[in-house]
Amino acid sequence: MIENPNDILVLVNKQRKLKEDFIPNHLEPISLSYSNQEKYLIHEARIAFEKLSEDARKEGHMIIAVSAYRDFSYQEELYTSYVKEKGKNYANKCSAKAGHSEHQTGLALDVMGSNGDYNIFEQSKEFSWMKEHAHLYGFILRYPKGKEKTTGFKYEPWHYRYVGKEAALYIYEHNLTLEEYHQVKNML
Ligand SMILES: [Zn+2]
């Protein structure tokens, strides 16, 4: 069980579970200029994402949140519907069981670019922009290509996690996952 669920460096994955009744402090709606519907992040992550999206827009890019905070019961429904549609093996690679999704922390979000669908975000010009800039705002690509064994999830070019600028820079420069960062920093 996770003891520090409100810590911006909190590690949530297949081994580490959040409590069913955990709701993060200070959830705030992302401005609808940068989100497709009312979506929530915790205060620091919301400010950082809006700044990122605003700066990207100045350079002609469109980075829009399509999913952010998800509560336990919503995650349970999502996972169950994946299992029904695609079977358990597939579901486990791309959807987290309730309590094991970092979307429940209010620190993670899925984005789409100007090609209009998060599933094809990797092909958008915004993805290249994110590769170079996300860490400057405190975000990391949480499920990178080739790191499926450490993260437990398939590559997700659209899923970003707020960890703060210092950790994001370190993770970016050393090409780490959040799991590896916790190991390096002896946080596990
Ligand atoms: Zn996600």
Short mmCIF file of C-alpha atoms and ligand atoms in Angstrom, two decimals:
data_model
loop_
_atom_site.label_atom_id
_atom_site.label_comp_id
_atom_site.label_asym_id
_atom_site.label_seq_id
_atom_site.Cartn_x
_atom_site.Cartn_y
_atom_site.Cartn_z
CA MET A 1 0.00 0.00 0.00
CA ILE A 2 1.23 3.47 -0.84
CA GLU A 3 1.95 5.72 2.15
CA ASN A 4 2.53 9.07 0.46
CA PRO A 5 -0.16 9.31 -2.21
CA ASN A 6 -0.06 13.12 -2.26
CA ASP A 7 3.71 13.28 -2.92
CA ILE A 8 4.38 14.53 -6.47
CA LEU A 9 6.97 11.75 -6.86
CA VAL A 10 4.59 9.00 -5.79
CA LEU A 11 5.10 5.72 -7.66
CA VAL A 12 1.92 3.90 -8.66
CA ASN A 13 2.21 0.78 -10.79
CA LYS A 14 1.19 -2.86 -10.95
CA GLN A 15 2.96 -3.60 -7.67
CA ARG A 16 1.96 -0.45 -5.82
CA LYS A 17 -1.68 0.25 -5.12
CA LEU A 18 -3.61 3.31 -4.04
CA LYS A 19 -6.44 2.99 -1.55
CA GLU A 20 -9.94 2.79 -2.97
CA ASP A 21 -11.01 5.94 -1.13
CA PHE A 22 -7.90 7.97 -1.98
CA ILE A 23 -8.76 11.32 -3.57
CA PRO A 24 -5.85 13.74 -4.07
CA ASN A 25 -5.76 17.13 -2.39
CA HIS A 26 -6.30 20.28 -4.42
CA LEU A 27 -7.82 18.90 -7.60
CA GLU A 28 -8.54 21.74 -10.01
CA PRO A 29 -10.17 21.85 -13.46
CA ILE A 30 -7.84 22.38 -16.43
CA SER A 31 -8.81 25.43 -18.46
CA LEU A 32 -11.11 24.44 -21.32
CA SER A 33 -8.67 26.18 -23.66
CA TYR A 34 -6.34 23.22 -23.06
CA SER A 35 -8.79 20.40 -22.35
CA ASN A 36 -11.59 18.74 -24.32
CA GLN A 37 -13.95 18.56 -21.31
CA GLU A 38 -13.82 19.32 -17.62
CA LYS A 39 -10.75 17.36 -16.48
CA TYR A 40 -8.95 17.67 -13.18
CA LEU A 41 -5.32 17.69 -12.07
CA ILE A 42 -3.81 18.66 -8.74
CA HIS A 43 -2.88 22.32 -8.44
CA GLU A 44 0.84 22.19 -9.40
CA ALA A 45 0.26 19.82 -12.31
CA ARG A 46 -2.66 21.89 -13.58
CA ILE A 47 -0.59 25.11 -13.57
CA ALA A 48 2.36 23.38 -15.25
CA PHE A 49 0.22 21.76 -17.95
CA GLU A 50 -1.58 24.98 -18.81
CA LYS A 51 1.76 26.77 -19.13
CA LEU A 52 3.11 23.98 -21.34
CA SER A 53 0.07 24.01 -23.57
CA GLU A 54 0.03 27.80 -23.74
CA ASP A 55 3.71 27.98 -24.74
CA ALA A 56 3.22 25.21 -27.30
CA ARG A 57 0.33 27.14 -28.78
CA LYS A 58 2.56 30.20 -29.26
CA GLU A 59 4.69 27.97 -31.49
CA GLY A 60 1.66 26.81 -33.45
CA HIS A 61 0.99 23.55 -31.60
CA MET A 62 -2.21 22.21 -30.11
CA ILE A 63 -1.80 20.07 -27.01
CA ILE A 64 -5.11 19.14 -25.41
CA ALA A 65 -5.84 17.04 -22.32
CA VAL A 66 -8.29 14.23 -23.08
CA SER A 67 -8.02 12.39 -19.76
CA ALA A 68 -6.58 13.41 -16.41
CA TYR A 69 -7.77 12.53 -12.89
CA ARG A 70 -9.82 9.34 -12.79
CA ASP A 71 -11.31 8.03 -9.58
CA PHE A 72 -11.13 4.43 -8.39
CA SER A 73 -14.60 3.37 -9.52
CA TYR A 74 -14.22 4.92 -12.97
CA GLN A 75 -10.91 3.06 -13.39
CA GLU A 76 -12.66 -0.15 -12.35
CA GLU A 77 -15.26 0.35 -15.10
CA LEU A 78 -12.58 1.13 -17.69
CA TYR A 79 -10.55 -1.95 -16.84
CA THR A 80 -13.61 -4.20 -16.86
CA SER A 81 -14.71 -2.94 -20.24
CA TYR A 82 -11.21 -3.54 -21.67
CA VAL A 83 -11.27 -7.11 -20.37
CA LYS A 84 -14.68 -7.72 -21.92
CA GLU A 85 -13.67 -6.25 -25.26
CA LYS A 86 -10.11 -7.46 -25.65
CA GLY A 87 -9.49 -10.15 -23.05
CA LYS A 88 -7.48 -10.10 -19.86
CA ASN A 89 -3.97 -10.38 -21.34
CA TYR A 90 -4.42 -7.41 -23.60
CA ALA A 91 -6.23 -5.40 -20.93
CA ASN A 92 -3.32 -5.85 -18.53
CA LYS A 93 -0.88 -4.33 -21.00
CA CYS A 94 -2.79 -1.15 -21.63
CA SER A 95 -5.18 -0.62 -18.76
CA ALA A 96 -4.54 -0.59 -15.03
CA LYS A 97 -6.66 -2.30 -12.43
CA ALA A 98 -8.42 0.07 -10.07
CA GLY A 99 -5.97 1.45 -7.50
CA HIS A 100 -3.02 0.78 -9.83
CA SER A 101 -3.58 3.68 -12.23
CA GLU A 102 -1.59 6.85 -11.71
CA HIS A 103 -4.54 8.72 -13.17
CA GLN A 104 -5.99 8.37 -9.64
CA THR A 105 -3.18 10.59 -8.29
CA GLY A 106 -4.25 13.67 -10.26
CA LEU A 107 -0.66 13.88 -11.56
CA ALA A 108 -1.10 12.13 -14.91
CA LEU A 109 -2.80 12.99 -18.14
CA ASP A 110 -3.35 11.79 -21.68
CA VAL A 111 -3.07 14.32 -24.49
CA MET A 112 -3.94 14.66 -28.14
CA GLY A 113 -2.33 16.85 -30.76
CA SER A 114 -3.55 18.60 -33.89
CA ASN A 115 -4.25 15.24 -35.58
CA GLY A 116 -7.16 14.93 -33.18
CA ASP A 117 -6.82 11.48 -31.56
CA TYR A 118 -4.59 10.51 -28.65
CA ASN A 119 -4.06 7.07 -30.22
CA ILE A 120 -2.10 8.64 -33.07
CA PHE A 121 -0.39 11.32 -30.97
CA GLU A 122 3.00 9.86 -31.87
CA GLN A 123 2.48 10.90 -35.51
CA SER A 124 1.63 14.49 -34.61
CA LYS A 125 4.09 17.37 -34.72
CA GLU A 126 3.12 18.00 -31.11
CA PHE A 127 4.68 14.72 -30.07
CA SER A 128 8.09 15.91 -31.33
CA TRP A 129 7.57 19.15 -29.42
CA MET A 130 6.71 17.24 -26.25
CA LYS A 131 9.84 15.10 -26.58
CA GLU A 132 11.98 18.22 -26.37
CA HIS A 133 9.94 20.32 -23.97
CA ALA A 134 7.78 18.27 -21.57
CA HIS A 135 10.54 17.94 -18.96
CA LEU A 136 11.06 21.71 -18.86
CA TYR A 137 7.56 21.93 -17.37
CA GLY A 138 8.01 19.01 -14.97
CA PHE A 139 6.43 16.26 -17.09
CA ILE A 140 7.84 12.93 -18.19
CA LEU A 141 6.78 10.42 -20.82
CA ARG A 142 5.73 7.79 -18.31
CA TYR A 143 5.65 4.64 -20.49
CA PRO A 144 8.52 4.93 -22.97
CA LYS A 145 9.27 2.57 -25.84
CA GLY A 146 11.56 -0.29 -24.86
CA LYS A 147 10.85 0.08 -21.14
CA GLU A 148 7.79 -2.14 -21.02
CA LYS A 149 9.51 -4.56 -18.64
CA THR A 150 10.18 -1.88 -16.01
CA THR A 151 6.90 -0.02 -16.25
CA GLY A 152 4.63 -3.01 -16.91
CA PHE A 153 2.84 -1.07 -19.63
CA LYS A 154 3.13 -0.91 -23.37
CA TYR A 155 4.55 2.24 -24.96
CA GLU A 156 2.10 5.14 -24.52
CA PRO A 157 3.24 8.26 -26.41
CA TRP A 158 0.19 10.19 -25.14
CA HIS A 159 0.55 9.60 -21.38
CA TYR A 160 2.52 12.17 -19.36
CA ARG A 161 3.16 12.33 -15.66
CA TYR A 162 3.95 15.40 -13.57
CA VAL A 163 6.94 14.91 -11.24
CA GLY A 164 8.19 18.49 -10.92
CA LYS A 165 10.99 20.15 -12.89
CA GLU A 166 13.98 18.81 -10.96
CA ALA A 167 13.00 15.14 -11.20
CA ALA A 168 11.76 15.54 -14.77
CA LEU A 169 15.10 16.97 -15.87
CA TYR A 170 17.03 14.17 -14.16
CA ILE A 171 14.77 11.49 -15.64
CA TYR A 172 15.05 13.07 -19.10
CA GLU A 173 18.84 13.43 -19.00
CA HIS A 174 19.40 9.89 -17.74
CA ASN A 175 16.70 8.31 -19.89
CA LEU A 176 14.95 6.68 -16.93
CA THR A 177 11.49 5.52 -16.05
CA LEU A 178 9.91 6.63 -12.78
CA GLU A 179 10.57 3.11 -11.42
CA GLU A 180 14.29 3.47 -12.23
CA TYR A 181 14.38 6.96 -10.76
CA HIS A 182 13.01 5.66 -7.47
CA GLN A 183 15.69 2.98 -7.49
CA VAL A 184 18.53 5.39 -8.27
CA LYS A 185 17.34 7.78 -5.56
CA ASN A 186 16.84 4.95 -3.07
CA MET A 187 13.20 5.76 -2.67
CA LEU A 188 12.03 2.17 -2.95
ZN ZN B 1 -3.01 7.66 -19.33
#
